[in-house]
Short mmCIF file of C-alpha atoms in Angstrom, two decimals:
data_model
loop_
_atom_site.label_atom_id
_atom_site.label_comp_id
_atom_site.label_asym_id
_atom_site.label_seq_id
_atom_site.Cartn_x
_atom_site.Cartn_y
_atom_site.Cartn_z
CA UNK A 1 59.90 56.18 128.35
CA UNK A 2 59.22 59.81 127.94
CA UNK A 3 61.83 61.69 125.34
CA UNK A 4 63.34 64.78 126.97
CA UNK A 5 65.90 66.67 125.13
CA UNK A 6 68.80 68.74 126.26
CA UNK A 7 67.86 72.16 125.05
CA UNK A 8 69.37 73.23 121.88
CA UNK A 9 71.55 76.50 121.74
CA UNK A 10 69.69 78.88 119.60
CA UNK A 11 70.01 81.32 122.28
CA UNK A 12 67.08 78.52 123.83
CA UNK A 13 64.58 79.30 121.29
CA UNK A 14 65.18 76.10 119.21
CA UNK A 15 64.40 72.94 121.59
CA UNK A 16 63.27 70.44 119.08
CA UNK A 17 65.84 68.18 117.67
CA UNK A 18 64.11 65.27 119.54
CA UNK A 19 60.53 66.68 121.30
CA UNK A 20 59.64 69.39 123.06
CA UNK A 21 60.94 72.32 124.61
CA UNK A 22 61.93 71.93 128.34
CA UNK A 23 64.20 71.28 131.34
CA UNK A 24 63.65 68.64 134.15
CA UNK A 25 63.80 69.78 137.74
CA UNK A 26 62.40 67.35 140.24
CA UNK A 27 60.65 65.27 137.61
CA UNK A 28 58.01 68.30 136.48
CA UNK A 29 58.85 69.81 133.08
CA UNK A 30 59.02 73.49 132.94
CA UNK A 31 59.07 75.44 129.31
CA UNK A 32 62.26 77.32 128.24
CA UNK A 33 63.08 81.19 127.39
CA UNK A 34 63.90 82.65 124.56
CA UNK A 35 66.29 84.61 123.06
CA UNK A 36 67.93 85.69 120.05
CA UNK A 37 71.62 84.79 118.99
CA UNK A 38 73.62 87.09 116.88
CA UNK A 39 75.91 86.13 114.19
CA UNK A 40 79.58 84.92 115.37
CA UNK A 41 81.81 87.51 115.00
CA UNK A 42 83.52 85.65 112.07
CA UNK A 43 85.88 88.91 111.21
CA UNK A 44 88.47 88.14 113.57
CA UNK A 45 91.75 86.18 113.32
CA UNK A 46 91.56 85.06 117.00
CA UNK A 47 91.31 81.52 117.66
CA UNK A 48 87.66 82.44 119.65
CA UNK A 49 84.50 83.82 118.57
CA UNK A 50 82.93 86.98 119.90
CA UNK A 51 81.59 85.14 122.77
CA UNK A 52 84.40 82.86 123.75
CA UNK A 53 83.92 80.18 121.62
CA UNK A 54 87.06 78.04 119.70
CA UNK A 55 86.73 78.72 116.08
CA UNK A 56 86.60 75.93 113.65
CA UNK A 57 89.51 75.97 111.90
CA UNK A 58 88.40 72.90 109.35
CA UNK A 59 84.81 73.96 108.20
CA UNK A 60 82.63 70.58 107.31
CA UNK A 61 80.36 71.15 104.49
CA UNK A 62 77.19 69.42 105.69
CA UNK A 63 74.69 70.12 103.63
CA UNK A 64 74.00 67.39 101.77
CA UNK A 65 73.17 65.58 105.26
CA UNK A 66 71.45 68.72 106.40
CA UNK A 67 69.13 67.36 103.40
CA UNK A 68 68.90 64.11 104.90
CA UNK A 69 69.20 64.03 108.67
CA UNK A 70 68.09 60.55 108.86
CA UNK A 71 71.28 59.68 106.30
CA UNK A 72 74.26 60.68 109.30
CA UNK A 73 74.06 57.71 110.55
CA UNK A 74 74.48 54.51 107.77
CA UNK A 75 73.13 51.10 108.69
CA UNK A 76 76.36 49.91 109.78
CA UNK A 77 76.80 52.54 112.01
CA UNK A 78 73.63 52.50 113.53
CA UNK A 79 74.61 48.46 114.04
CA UNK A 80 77.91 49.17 115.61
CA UNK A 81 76.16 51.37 118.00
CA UNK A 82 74.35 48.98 119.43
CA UNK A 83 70.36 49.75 117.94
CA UNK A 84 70.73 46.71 115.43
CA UNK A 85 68.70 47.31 112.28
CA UNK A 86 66.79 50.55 113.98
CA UNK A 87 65.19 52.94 111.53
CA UNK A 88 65.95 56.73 112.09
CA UNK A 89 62.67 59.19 111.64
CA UNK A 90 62.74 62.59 110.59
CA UNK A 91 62.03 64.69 113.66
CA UNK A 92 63.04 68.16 112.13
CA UNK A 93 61.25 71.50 112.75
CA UNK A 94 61.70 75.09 112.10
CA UNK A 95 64.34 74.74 114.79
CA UNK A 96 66.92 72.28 113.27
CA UNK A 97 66.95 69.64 110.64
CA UNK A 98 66.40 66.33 112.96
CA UNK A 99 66.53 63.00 113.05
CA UNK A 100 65.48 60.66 116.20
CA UNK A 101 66.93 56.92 116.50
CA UNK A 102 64.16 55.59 119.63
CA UNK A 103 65.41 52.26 120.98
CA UNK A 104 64.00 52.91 124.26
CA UNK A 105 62.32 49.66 124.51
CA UNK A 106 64.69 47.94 122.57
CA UNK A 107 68.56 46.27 123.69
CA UNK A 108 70.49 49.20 123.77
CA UNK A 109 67.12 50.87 125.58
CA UNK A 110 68.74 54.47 123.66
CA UNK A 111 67.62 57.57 122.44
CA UNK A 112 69.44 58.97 119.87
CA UNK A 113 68.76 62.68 118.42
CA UNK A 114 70.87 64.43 116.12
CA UNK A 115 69.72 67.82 114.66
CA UNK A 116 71.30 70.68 112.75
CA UNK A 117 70.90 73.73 114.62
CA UNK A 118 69.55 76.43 112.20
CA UNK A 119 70.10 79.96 112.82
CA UNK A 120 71.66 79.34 116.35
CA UNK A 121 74.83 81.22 115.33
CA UNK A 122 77.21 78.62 115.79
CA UNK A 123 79.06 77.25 118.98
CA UNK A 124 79.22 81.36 119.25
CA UNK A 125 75.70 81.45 120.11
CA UNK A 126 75.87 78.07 122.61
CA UNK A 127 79.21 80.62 124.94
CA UNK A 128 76.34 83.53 124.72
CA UNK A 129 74.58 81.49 126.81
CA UNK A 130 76.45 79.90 128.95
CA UNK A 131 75.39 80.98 131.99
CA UNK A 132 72.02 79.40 131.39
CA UNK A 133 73.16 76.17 131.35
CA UNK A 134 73.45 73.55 134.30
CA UNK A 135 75.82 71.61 131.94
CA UNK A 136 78.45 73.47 130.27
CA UNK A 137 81.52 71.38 129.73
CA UNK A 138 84.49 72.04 126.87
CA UNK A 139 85.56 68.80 125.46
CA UNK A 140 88.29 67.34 123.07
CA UNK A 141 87.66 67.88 119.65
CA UNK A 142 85.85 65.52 117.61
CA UNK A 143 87.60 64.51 114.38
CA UNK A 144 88.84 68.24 115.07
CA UNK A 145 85.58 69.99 115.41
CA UNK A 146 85.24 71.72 118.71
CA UNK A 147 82.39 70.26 120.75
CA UNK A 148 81.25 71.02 124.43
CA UNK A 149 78.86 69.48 126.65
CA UNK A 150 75.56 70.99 127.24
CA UNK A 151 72.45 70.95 128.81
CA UNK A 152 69.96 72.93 130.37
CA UNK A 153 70.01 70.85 133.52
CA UNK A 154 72.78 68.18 134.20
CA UNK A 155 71.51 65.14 134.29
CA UNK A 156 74.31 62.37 133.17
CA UNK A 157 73.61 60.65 136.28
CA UNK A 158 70.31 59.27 134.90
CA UNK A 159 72.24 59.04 131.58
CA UNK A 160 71.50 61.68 129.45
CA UNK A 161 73.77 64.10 127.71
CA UNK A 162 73.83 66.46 124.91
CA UNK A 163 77.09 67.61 122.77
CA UNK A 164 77.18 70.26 120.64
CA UNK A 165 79.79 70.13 117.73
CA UNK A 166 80.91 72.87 115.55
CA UNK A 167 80.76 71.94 112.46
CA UNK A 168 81.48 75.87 110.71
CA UNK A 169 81.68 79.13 112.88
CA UNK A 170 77.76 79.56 112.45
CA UNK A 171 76.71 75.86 112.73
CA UNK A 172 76.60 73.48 114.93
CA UNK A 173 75.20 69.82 115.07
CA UNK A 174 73.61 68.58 118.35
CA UNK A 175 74.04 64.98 119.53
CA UNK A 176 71.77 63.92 122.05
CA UNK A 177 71.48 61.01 124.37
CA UNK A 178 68.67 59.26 126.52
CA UNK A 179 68.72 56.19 128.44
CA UNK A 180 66.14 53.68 129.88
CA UNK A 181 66.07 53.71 133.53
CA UNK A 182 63.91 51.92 135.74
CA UNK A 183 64.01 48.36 136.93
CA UNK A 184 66.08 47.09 133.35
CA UNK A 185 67.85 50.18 132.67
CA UNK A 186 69.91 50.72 129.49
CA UNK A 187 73.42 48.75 129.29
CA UNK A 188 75.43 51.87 128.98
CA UNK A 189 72.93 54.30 131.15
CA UNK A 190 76.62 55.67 133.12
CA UNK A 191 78.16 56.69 130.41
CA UNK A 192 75.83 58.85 127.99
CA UNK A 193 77.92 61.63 127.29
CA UNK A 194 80.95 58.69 125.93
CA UNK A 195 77.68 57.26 123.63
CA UNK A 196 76.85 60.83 122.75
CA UNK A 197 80.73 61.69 121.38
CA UNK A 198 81.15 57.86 119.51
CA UNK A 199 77.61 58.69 117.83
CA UNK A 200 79.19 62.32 116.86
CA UNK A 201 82.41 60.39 115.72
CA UNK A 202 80.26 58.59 113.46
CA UNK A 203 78.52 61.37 112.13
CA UNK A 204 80.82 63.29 111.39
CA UNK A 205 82.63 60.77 109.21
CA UNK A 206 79.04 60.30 107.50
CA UNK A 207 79.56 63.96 106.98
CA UNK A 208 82.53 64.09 105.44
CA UNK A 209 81.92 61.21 102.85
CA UNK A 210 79.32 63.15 101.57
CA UNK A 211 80.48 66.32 101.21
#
């Protein structure tokens, strides 16, 4: 199974957190713009960013697993998710500081990217852009971090789903999800973005431990 990735919001210059840089329309893969984000507008005491964007009110230090994107998810986690004993590779680029569970083939039949989005300007950066996106969807906090739904082209249907998670004002961490489809599709292939928010869950406590 081929890995496509919801686009990552660095004003869509920064598409790599699991490979490549595109959008899916009709099954043909067609290359992304690019665009520069500016800084979140971090000066005011409103509860949004320049752009529209909820603030984070309870900043998560992640730099120690910015170090080690492979390390968000622990063994036990990456059990309880359903990829059993499944190694996590490094899949980071100039873009954002990545890591790529690929259990295509495997039970769960899951692919699961997580990246740190570097010098995307925050959730601040992903509202910039909104109107580029097919998928554009505010969600419930995670462990109180804002998150949203996004994707250059919506396609949960054929279970995939990104969610983008604001981990300070000018970061944000990018969950993404891919499922097997075909004849023995993936268990959960209906409900990617639900995978893509437990996987953030776990993360995010990850996080925090090592902080």
């Amino acid at each position: 199974m081929a890995v496509r990735v919801p686009a990552i919001a660095v004003g869509l210059a920064a598409c790599a957190v699991l490979a490549g840089c595109s959008t899916t329309t009709g099954g043909t893969a067609t290359g992304t713009s690019t665009a520069s984000s500016p800084p979140a507008d971090t000066a005011s005491n409103s509860t949004t960013t320049k752009h529209g964007a909820p603030r984070v009110t309870t900043p998560v230090d992640y730099a120690t697993t910015e170090a080690n994107p492979c390390g968000a998810l622990t063994a036990a986690q990456v059990t309880a998710l359903g990829l059993g004993s499944l190694q996590g590779r490094d899949n980071s680029s100039a873009a954002a500081k990545a890591c790529l569970w690929a259990d295509e083939s495997g039970p769960s039949g899951l692919s699961i990217g997580e990246g740190f989005v570097v010098g995307g300007g925050g959730l601040d950066g992903v509202y910039l852009l909104r109107s580029s996106y097919r998928l554009f969807e505010p969600q419930a906090p995670v462990q109180g971090q804002p998150a949203l739904l996004i994707d250059l082209a919506d396609n949960r249907s054929r279970g995939e789903c990104g969610l983008a998670v604001g981990l300070t004002d000018t970061m944000h961490m990018l969950v993404t999800v891919q499922s097997r489809t075909g004849s023995n599709p993936a268990p959960r292939i209906g409900e990617p973005c639900a995978v893509a928010r437990e996987v953030a869950d776990a993360m995010l406590t990850t996080i925090k431990k090592g902080s």
